[in-house]
Amino acid sequence: MKYLKLFILQVFWYLAIKFGSSTIFPLFASTLFICDYFIFNRSRVDLPYLIFSFALILFGCLMDQTFQYFKMITWGNQLYPLELFSVWIVFPCYYQEFFSRFSQKLLIAFILGFVFGPVAYYSGAKINETISLSNNIFHLIIIGIFWAVLFSASISIYSTFVNPYKCKK
């Protein structure tokens, strides 16, 4: 079941980045988030998870806005692209089954964030014509550092406050 979840989330990432300028994508992302919430071990209200998810989405959007302000990534005249917003909405869905395995390996999480954060932006910029990524190596390193900190810190927060028992495996 978790591999099906991974497949669905990855296909959604691609479709949202490629075609996501429509308002249907944030709505679909919200539906995926809600389905994930109730299907994967959350049959009751889980306030810490909801607060974590909201904060992660907000912080991710603010991080993108910071990158845009400094011209590391640009998206034209939009306030914020629906494509990126949609992807951030589903991002918390990865934590329980996939990212929590790094709760005791934060250095690995830091390295993964440093490498794959810029790779995700690079891939997204290649498949979406409205989003462009700076080719300046300094900008890519800054994006990598932001992602390394975000990824390792969010996993630490998730394992400590949201799901402390399941993450200690």
JSON list of C-alpha atoms in Angstrom, two decimals:
[
{"chain": "A", "resi": 1, "resn": "MET", "atom": "CA", "xyz": [0.00, 0.00, 0.00]},
{"chain": "A", "resi": 2, "resn": "LYS", "atom": "CA", "xyz": [2.82, 2.42, 0.78]},
{"chain": "A", "resi": 3, "resn": "TYR", "atom": "CA", "xyz": [4.36, 1.88, -2.66]},
{"chain": "A", "resi": 4, "resn": "LEU", "atom": "CA", "xyz": [1.02, 2.73, -4.24]},
{"chain": "A", "resi": 5, "resn": "LYS", "atom": "CA", "xyz": [0.97, 5.86, -2.09]},
{"chain": "A", "resi": 6, "resn": "LEU", "atom": "CA", "xyz": [4.49, 6.77, -3.24]},
{"chain": "A", "resi": 7, "resn": "PHE", "atom": "CA", "xyz": [3.51, 6.22, -6.87]},
{"chain": "A", "resi": 8, "resn": "ILE", "atom": "CA", "xyz": [0.36, 8.37, -6.54]},
{"chain": "A", "resi": 9, "resn": "LEU", "atom": "CA", "xyz": [2.24, 11.19, -4.80]},
{"chain": "A", "resi": 10, "resn": "GLN", "atom": "CA", "xyz": [5.05, 11.16, -7.39]},
{"chain": "A", "resi": 11, "resn": "VAL", "atom": "CA", "xyz": [2.60, 11.15, -10.31]},
{"chain": "A", "resi": 12, "resn": "PHE", "atom": "CA", "xyz": [0.76, 14.02, -8.65]},
{"chain": "A", "resi": 13, "resn": "TRP", "atom": "CA", "xyz": [4.05, 15.95, -8.27]},
{"chain": "A", "resi": 14, "resn": "TYR", "atom": "CA", "xyz": [4.73, 15.59, -11.99]},
{"chain": "A", "resi": 15, "resn": "LEU", "atom": "CA", "xyz": [1.18, 16.50, -13.07]},
{"chain": "A", "resi": 16, "resn": "ALA", "atom": "CA", "xyz": [0.98, 19.44, -10.66]},
{"chain": "A", "resi": 17, "resn": "ILE", "atom": "CA", "xyz": [4.29, 20.90, -11.85]},
{"chain": "A", "resi": 18, "resn": "LYS", "atom": "CA", "xyz": [3.57, 20.24, -15.52]},
{"chain": "A", "resi": 19, "resn": "PHE", "atom": "CA", "xyz": [-0.09, 21.29, -15.67]},
{"chain": "A", "resi": 20, "resn": "GLY", "atom": "CA", "xyz": [-0.78, 22.75, -12.23]},
{"chain": "A", "resi": 21, "resn": "SER", "atom": "CA", "xyz": [-1.58, 26.37, -13.01]},
{"chain": "A", "resi": 22, "resn": "SER", "atom": "CA", "xyz": [-5.29, 25.54, -12.70]},
{"chain": "A", "resi": 23, "resn": "THR", "atom": "CA", "xyz": [-7.12, 25.90, -9.38]},
{"chain": "A", "resi": 24, "resn": "ILE", "atom": "CA", "xyz": [-8.14, 22.25, -9.65]},
{"chain": "A", "resi": 25, "resn": "PHE", "atom": "CA", "xyz": [-4.66, 21.15, -8.55]},
{"chain": "A", "resi": 26, "resn": "PRO", "atom": "CA", "xyz": [-4.70, 22.70, -5.04]},
{"chain": "A", "resi": 27, "resn": "LEU", "atom": "CA", "xyz": [-8.18, 21.23, -4.60]},
{"chain": "A", "resi": 28, "resn": "PHE", "atom": "CA", "xyz": [-6.96, 17.82, -5.75]},
{"chain": "A", "resi": 29, "resn": "ALA", "atom": "CA", "xyz": [-3.89, 18.16, -3.51]},
{"chain": "A", "resi": 30, "resn": "SER", "atom": "CA", "xyz": [-6.15, 18.93, -0.55]},
{"chain": "A", "resi": 31, "resn": "THR", "atom": "CA", "xyz": [-8.23, 15.85, -1.38]},
{"chain": "A", "resi": 32, "resn": "LEU", "atom": "CA", "xyz": [-5.07, 13.71, -1.47]},
{"chain": "A", "resi": 33, "resn": "PHE", "atom": "CA", "xyz": [-4.00, 15.15, 1.87]},
{"chain": "A", "resi": 34, "resn": "ILE", "atom": "CA", "xyz": [-7.39, 14.41, 3.47]},
{"chain": "A", "resi": 35, "resn": "CYS", "atom": "CA", "xyz": [-7.50, 10.88, 2.03]},
{"chain": "A", "resi": 36, "resn": "ASP", "atom": "CA", "xyz": [-3.97, 10.25, 3.27]},
{"chain": "A", "resi": 37, "resn": "TYR", "atom": "CA", "xyz": [-4.92, 11.61, 6.68]},
{"chain": "A", "resi": 38, "resn": "PHE", "atom": "CA", "xyz": [-7.78, 9.16, 7.12]},
{"chain": "A", "resi": 39, "resn": "ILE", "atom": "CA", "xyz": [-6.34, 6.13, 5.32]},
{"chain": "A", "resi": 40, "resn": "PHE", "atom": "CA", "xyz": [-2.91, 6.03, 6.98]},
{"chain": "A", "resi": 41, "resn": "ASN", "atom": "CA", "xyz": [-3.34, 5.69, 10.77]},
{"chain": "A", "resi": 42, "resn": "ARG", "atom": "CA", "xyz": [-5.34, 8.81, 11.46]},
{"chain": "A", "resi": 43, "resn": "SER", "atom": "CA", "xyz": [-8.89, 7.74, 12.17]},
{"chain": "A", "resi": 44, "resn": "ARG", "atom": "CA", "xyz": [-9.12, 10.43, 14.85]},
{"chain": "A", "resi": 45, "resn": "VAL", "atom": "CA", "xyz": [-8.18, 14.09, 14.95]},
{"chain": "A", "resi": 46, "resn": "ASP", "atom": "CA", "xyz": [-4.41, 14.37, 15.27]},
{"chain": "A", "resi": 47, "resn": "LEU", "atom": "CA", "xyz": [-3.78, 18.00, 16.17]},
{"chain": "A", "resi": 48, "resn": "PRO", "atom": "CA", "xyz": [0.05, 17.79, 16.28]},
{"chain": "A", "resi": 49, "resn": "TYR", "atom": "CA", "xyz": [0.10, 16.32, 12.75]},
{"chain": "A", "resi": 50, "resn": "LEU", "atom": "CA", "xyz": [-2.27, 18.99, 11.43]},
{"chain": "A", "resi": 51, "resn": "ILE", "atom": "CA", "xyz": [-0.23, 21.80, 13.02]},
{"chain": "A", "resi": 52, "resn": "PHE", "atom": "CA", "xyz": [2.98, 20.26, 11.67]},
{"chain": "A", "resi": 53, "resn": "SER", "atom": "CA", "xyz": [1.48, 19.95, 8.18]},
{"chain": "A", "resi": 54, "resn": "PHE", "atom": "CA", "xyz": [0.15, 23.51, 8.13]},
{"chain": "A", "resi": 55, "resn": "ALA", "atom": "CA", "xyz": [3.49, 24.88, 9.39]},
{"chain": "A", "resi": 56, "resn": "LEU", "atom": "CA", "xyz": [5.44, 22.84, 6.82]},
{"chain": "A", "resi": 57, "resn": "ILE", "atom": "CA", "xyz": [3.24, 24.06, 3.96]},
{"chain": "A", "resi": 58, "resn": "LEU", "atom": "CA", "xyz": [3.52, 27.65, 5.16]},
{"chain": "A", "resi": 59, "resn": "PHE", "atom": "CA", "xyz": [7.27, 27.46, 5.69]},
{"chain": "A", "resi": 60, "resn": "GLY", "atom": "CA", "xyz": [7.75, 25.81, 2.28]},
{"chain": "A", "resi": 61, "resn": "CYS", "atom": "CA", "xyz": [5.80, 28.57, 0.52]},
{"chain": "A", "resi": 62, "resn": "LEU", "atom": "CA", "xyz": [7.75, 31.24, 2.42]},
{"chain": "A", "resi": 63, "resn": "MET", "atom": "CA", "xyz": [11.01, 29.54, 1.48]},
{"chain": "A", "resi": 64, "resn": "ASP", "atom": "CA", "xyz": [9.97, 29.58, -2.19]},
{"chain": "A", "resi": 65, "resn": "GLN", "atom": "CA", "xyz": [9.04, 33.25, -1.88]},
{"chain": "A", "resi": 66, "resn": "THR", "atom": "CA", "xyz": [12.50, 33.94, -0.43]},
{"chain": "A", "resi": 67, "resn": "PHE", "atom": "CA", "xyz": [14.11, 32.15, -3.37]},
{"chain": "A", "resi": 68, "resn": "GLN", "atom": "CA", "xyz": [11.98, 34.19, -5.74]},
{"chain": "A", "resi": 69, "resn": "TYR", "atom": "CA", "xyz": [12.82, 37.47, -3.97]},
{"chain": "A", "resi": 70, "resn": "PHE", "atom": "CA", "xyz": [16.52, 36.79, -4.47]},
{"chain": "A", "resi": 71, "resn": "LYS", "atom": "CA", "xyz": [15.95, 35.60, -8.07]},
{"chain": "A", "resi": 72, "resn": "MET", "atom": "CA", "xyz": [17.08, 32.04, -7.36]},
{"chain": "A", "resi": 73, "resn": "ILE", "atom": "CA", "xyz": [13.81, 30.81, -8.78]},
{"chain": "A", "resi": 74, "resn": "THR", "atom": "CA", "xyz": [11.29, 32.91, -10.70]},
{"chain": "A", "resi": 75, "resn": "TRP", "atom": "CA", "xyz": [7.74, 32.39, -11.88]},
{"chain": "A", "resi": 76, "resn": "GLY", "atom": "CA", "xyz": [6.73, 35.52, -13.72]},
{"chain": "A", "resi": 77, "resn": "ASN", "atom": "CA", "xyz": [4.08, 37.93, -12.44]},
{"chain": "A", "resi": 78, "resn": "GLN", "atom": "CA", "xyz": [2.14, 35.48, -10.25]},
{"chain": "A", "resi": 79, "resn": "LEU", "atom": "CA", "xyz": [2.00, 36.12, -6.53]},
{"chain": "A", "resi": 80, "resn": "TYR", "atom": "CA", "xyz": [2.72, 32.42, -5.94]},
{"chain": "A", "resi": 81, "resn": "PRO", "atom": "CA", "xyz": [2.30, 29.59, -8.45]},
{"chain": "A", "resi": 82, "resn": "LEU", "atom": "CA", "xyz": [-0.50, 27.12, -7.84]},
{"chain": "A", "resi": 83, "resn": "GLU", "atom": "CA", "xyz": [1.87, 24.38, -9.04]},
{"chain": "A", "resi": 84, "resn": "LEU", "atom": "CA", "xyz": [4.20, 24.89, -6.08]},
{"chain": "A", "resi": 85, "resn": "PHE", "atom": "CA", "xyz": [1.35, 25.39, -3.62]},
{"chain": "A", "resi": 86, "resn": "SER", "atom": "CA", "xyz": [-0.19, 22.08, -4.72]},
{"chain": "A", "resi": 87, "resn": "VAL", "atom": "CA", "xyz": [3.09, 20.24, -4.23]},
{"chain": "A", "resi": 88, "resn": "TRP", "atom": "CA", "xyz": [3.55, 21.73, -0.75]},
{"chain": "A", "resi": 89, "resn": "ILE", "atom": "CA", "xyz": [0.03, 20.62, 0.25]},
{"chain": "A", "resi": 90, "resn": "VAL", "atom": "CA", "xyz": [0.90, 16.96, -0.35]},
{"chain": "A", "resi": 91, "resn": "PHE", "atom": "CA", "xyz": [4.47, 17.14, 0.98]},
{"chain": "A", "resi": 92, "resn": "PRO", "atom": "CA", "xyz": [3.49, 16.26, 4.61]},
{"chain": "A", "resi": 93, "resn": "CYS", "atom": "CA", "xyz": [1.97, 13.01, 3.30]},
{"chain": "A", "resi": 94, "resn": "TYR", "atom": "CA", "xyz": [5.48, 11.59, 2.84]},
{"chain": "A", "resi": 95, "resn": "TYR", "atom": "CA", "xyz": [6.52, 11.82, 6.48]},
{"chain": "A", "resi": 96, "resn": "GLN", "atom": "CA", "xyz": [4.82, 8.85, 8.15]},
{"chain": "A", "resi": 97, "resn": "GLU", "atom": "CA", "xyz": [5.75, 6.11, 5.68]},
{"chain": "A", "resi": 98, "resn": "PHE", "atom": "CA", "xyz": [8.92, 7.48, 4.10]},
{"chain": "A", "resi": 99, "resn": "PHE", "atom": "CA", "xyz": [10.74, 10.38, 5.79]},
{"chain": "A", "resi": 100, "resn": "SER", "atom": "CA", "xyz": [10.34, 9.24, 9.39]},
{"chain": "A", "resi": 101, "resn": "ARG", "atom": "CA", "xyz": [12.88, 6.48, 8.75]},
{"chain": "A", "resi": 102, "resn": "PHE", "atom": "CA", "xyz": [15.55, 9.21, 8.88]},
{"chain": "A", "resi": 103, "resn": "SER", "atom": "CA", "xyz": [14.63, 10.34, 12.41]},
{"chain": "A", "resi": 104, "resn": "GLN", "atom": "CA", "xyz": [17.77, 8.71, 13.83]},
{"chain": "A", "resi": 105, "resn": "LYS", "atom": "CA", "xyz": [19.87, 9.60, 10.76]},
{"chain": "A", "resi": 106, "resn": "LEU", "atom": "CA", "xyz": [19.60, 13.38, 10.55]},
{"chain": "A", "resi": 107, "resn": "LEU", "atom": "CA", "xyz": [22.98, 13.80, 8.85]},
{"chain": "A", "resi": 108, "resn": "ILE", "atom": "CA", "xyz": [21.74, 11.60, 6.01]},
{"chain": "A", "resi": 109, "resn": "ALA", "atom": "CA", "xyz": [18.52, 13.65, 5.91]},
{"chain": "A", "resi": 110, "resn": "PHE", "atom": "CA", "xyz": [20.61, 16.84, 5.77]},
{"chain": "A", "resi": 111, "resn": "ILE", "atom": "CA", "xyz": [22.65, 15.49, 2.84]},
{"chain": "A", "resi": 112, "resn": "LEU", "atom": "CA", "xyz": [19.53, 14.25, 1.03]},
{"chain": "A", "resi": 113, "resn": "GLY", "atom": "CA", "xyz": [17.88, 17.66, 1.44]},
{"chain": "A", "resi": 114, "resn": "PHE", "atom": "CA", "xyz": [21.02, 19.41, 0.20]},
{"chain": "A", "resi": 115, "resn": "VAL", "atom": "CA", "xyz": [21.14, 17.26, -2.94]},
{"chain": "A", "resi": 116, "resn": "PHE", "atom": "CA", "xyz": [17.53, 16.56, -3.80]},
{"chain": "A", "resi": 117, "resn": "GLY", "atom": "CA", "xyz": [16.03, 19.96, -2.91]},
{"chain": "A", "resi": 118, "resn": "PRO", "atom": "CA", "xyz": [17.85, 21.67, -5.81]},
{"chain": "A", "resi": 119, "resn": "VAL", "atom": "CA", "xyz": [17.24, 18.61, -8.01]},
{"chain": "A", "resi": 120, "resn": "ALA", "atom": "CA", "xyz": [13.48, 18.94, -7.45]},
{"chain": "A", "resi": 121, "resn": "TYR", "atom": "CA", "xyz": [13.57, 22.63, -8.41]},
{"chain": "A", "resi": 122, "resn": "TYR", "atom": "CA", "xyz": [15.76, 21.88, -11.42]},
{"chain": "A", "resi": 123, "resn": "SER", "atom": "CA", "xyz": [13.42, 19.10, -12.57]},
{"chain": "A", "resi": 124, "resn": "GLY", "atom": "CA", "xyz": [10.37, 21.27, -12.02]},
{"chain": "A", "resi": 125, "resn": "ALA", "atom": "CA", "xyz": [11.89, 24.15, -13.99]},
{"chain": "A", "resi": 126, "resn": "LYS", "atom": "CA", "xyz": [12.63, 21.77, -16.87]},
{"chain": "A", "resi": 127, "resn": "ILE", "atom": "CA", "xyz": [9.03, 20.55, -17.15]},
{"chain": "A", "resi": 128, "resn": "ASN", "atom": "CA", "xyz": [7.24, 23.85, -16.41]},
{"chain": "A", "resi": 129, "resn": "GLU", "atom": "CA", "xyz": [7.86, 26.79, -18.72]},
{"chain": "A", "resi": 130, "resn": "THR", "atom": "CA", "xyz": [6.68, 29.46, -16.25]},
{"chain": "A", "resi": 131, "resn": "ILE", "atom": "CA", "xyz": [9.12, 28.45, -13.52]},
{"chain": "A", "resi": 132, "resn": "SER", "atom": "CA", "xyz": [12.80, 29.10, -14.05]},
{"chain": "A", "resi": 133, "resn": "LEU", "atom": "CA", "xyz": [15.78, 28.31, -11.87]},
{"chain": "A", "resi": 134, "resn": "SER", "atom": "CA", "xyz": [18.96, 30.38, -11.67]},
{"chain": "A", "resi": 135, "resn": "ASN", "atom": "CA", "xyz": [22.01, 28.63, -13.11]},
{"chain": "A", "resi": 136, "resn": "ASN", "atom": "CA", "xyz": [24.25, 30.45, -10.63]},
{"chain": "A", "resi": 137, "resn": "ILE", "atom": "CA", "xyz": [26.05, 27.76, -8.62]},
{"chain": "A", "resi": 138, "resn": "PHE", "atom": "CA", "xyz": [25.97, 29.97, -5.52]},
{"chain": "A", "resi": 139, "resn": "HIS", "atom": "CA", "xyz": [22.17, 30.13, -5.77]},
{"chain": "A", "resi": 140, "resn": "LEU", "atom": "CA", "xyz": [21.95, 26.35, -6.10]},
{"chain": "A", "resi": 141, "resn": "ILE", "atom": "CA", "xyz": [24.15, 25.91, -3.03]},
{"chain": "A", "resi": 142, "resn": "ILE", "atom": "CA", "xyz": [21.94, 28.32, -1.05]},
{"chain": "A", "resi": 143, "resn": "ILE", "atom": "CA", "xyz": [18.83, 26.40, -2.14]},
{"chain": "A", "resi": 144, "resn": "GLY", "atom": "CA", "xyz": [20.58, 23.18, -1.11]},
{"chain": "A", "resi": 145, "resn": "ILE", "atom": "CA", "xyz": [21.43, 24.58, 2.32]},
{"chain": "A", "resi": 146, "resn": "PHE", "atom": "CA", "xyz": [17.85, 25.78, 2.87]},
{"chain": "A", "resi": 147, "resn": "TRP", "atom": "CA", "xyz": [16.53, 22.38, 1.85]},
{"chain": "A", "resi": 148, "resn": "ALA", "atom": "CA", "xyz": [19.06, 20.52, 3.98]},
{"chain": "A", "resi": 149, "resn": "VAL", "atom": "CA", "xyz": [18.01, 22.49, 7.04]},
{"chain": "A", "resi": 150, "resn": "LEU", "atom": "CA", "xyz": [14.29, 22.23, 6.24]},
{"chain": "A", "resi": 151, "resn": "PHE", "atom": "CA", "xyz": [14.40, 18.50, 5.58]},
{"chain": "A", "resi": 152, "resn": "SER", "atom": "CA", "xyz": [16.46, 17.49, 8.61]},
{"chain": "A", "resi": 153, "resn": "ALA", "atom": "CA", "xyz": [14.69, 19.93, 10.97]},
{"chain": "A", "resi": 154, "resn": "SER", "atom": "CA", "xyz": [11.22, 18.89, 9.80]},
{"chain": "A", "resi": 155, "resn": "ILE", "atom": "CA", "xyz": [12.05, 15.21, 10.28]},
{"chain": "A", "resi": 156, "resn": "SER", "atom": "CA", "xyz": [13.37, 15.95, 13.75]},
{"chain": "A", "resi": 157, "resn": "ILE", "atom": "CA", "xyz": [10.24, 17.95, 14.63]},
{"chain": "A", "resi": 158, "resn": "TYR", "atom": "CA", "xyz": [8.00, 15.25, 13.18]},
{"chain": "A", "resi": 159, "resn": "SER", "atom": "CA", "xyz": [9.70, 12.45, 15.10]},
{"chain": "A", "resi": 160, "resn": "THR", "atom": "CA", "xyz": [9.82, 14.42, 18.36]},
{"chain": "A", "resi": 161, "resn": "PHE", "atom": "CA", "xyz": [6.41, 16.06, 18.51]},
{"chain": "A", "resi": 162, "resn": "VAL", "atom": "CA", "xyz": [4.10, 14.46, 15.97]},
{"chain": "A", "resi": 163, "resn": "ASN", "atom": "CA", "xyz": [4.94, 10.79, 16.03]},
{"chain": "A", "resi": 164, "resn": "PRO", "atom": "CA", "xyz": [7.51, 10.09, 18.74]},
{"chain": "A", "resi": 165, "resn": "TYR", "atom": "CA", "xyz": [6.80, 6.36, 19.18]},
{"chain": "A", "resi": 166, "resn": "LYS", "atom": "CA", "xyz": [6.72, 5.19, 15.58]},
{"chain": "A", "resi": 167, "resn": "CYS", "atom": "CA", "xyz": [9.86, 7.14, 14.61]},
{"chain": "A", "resi": 168, "resn": "LYS", "atom": "CA", "xyz": [12.19, 5.52, 17.15]},
{"chain": "A", "resi": 169, "resn": "LYS", "atom": "CA", "xyz": [12.51, 2.28, 15.13]}
]
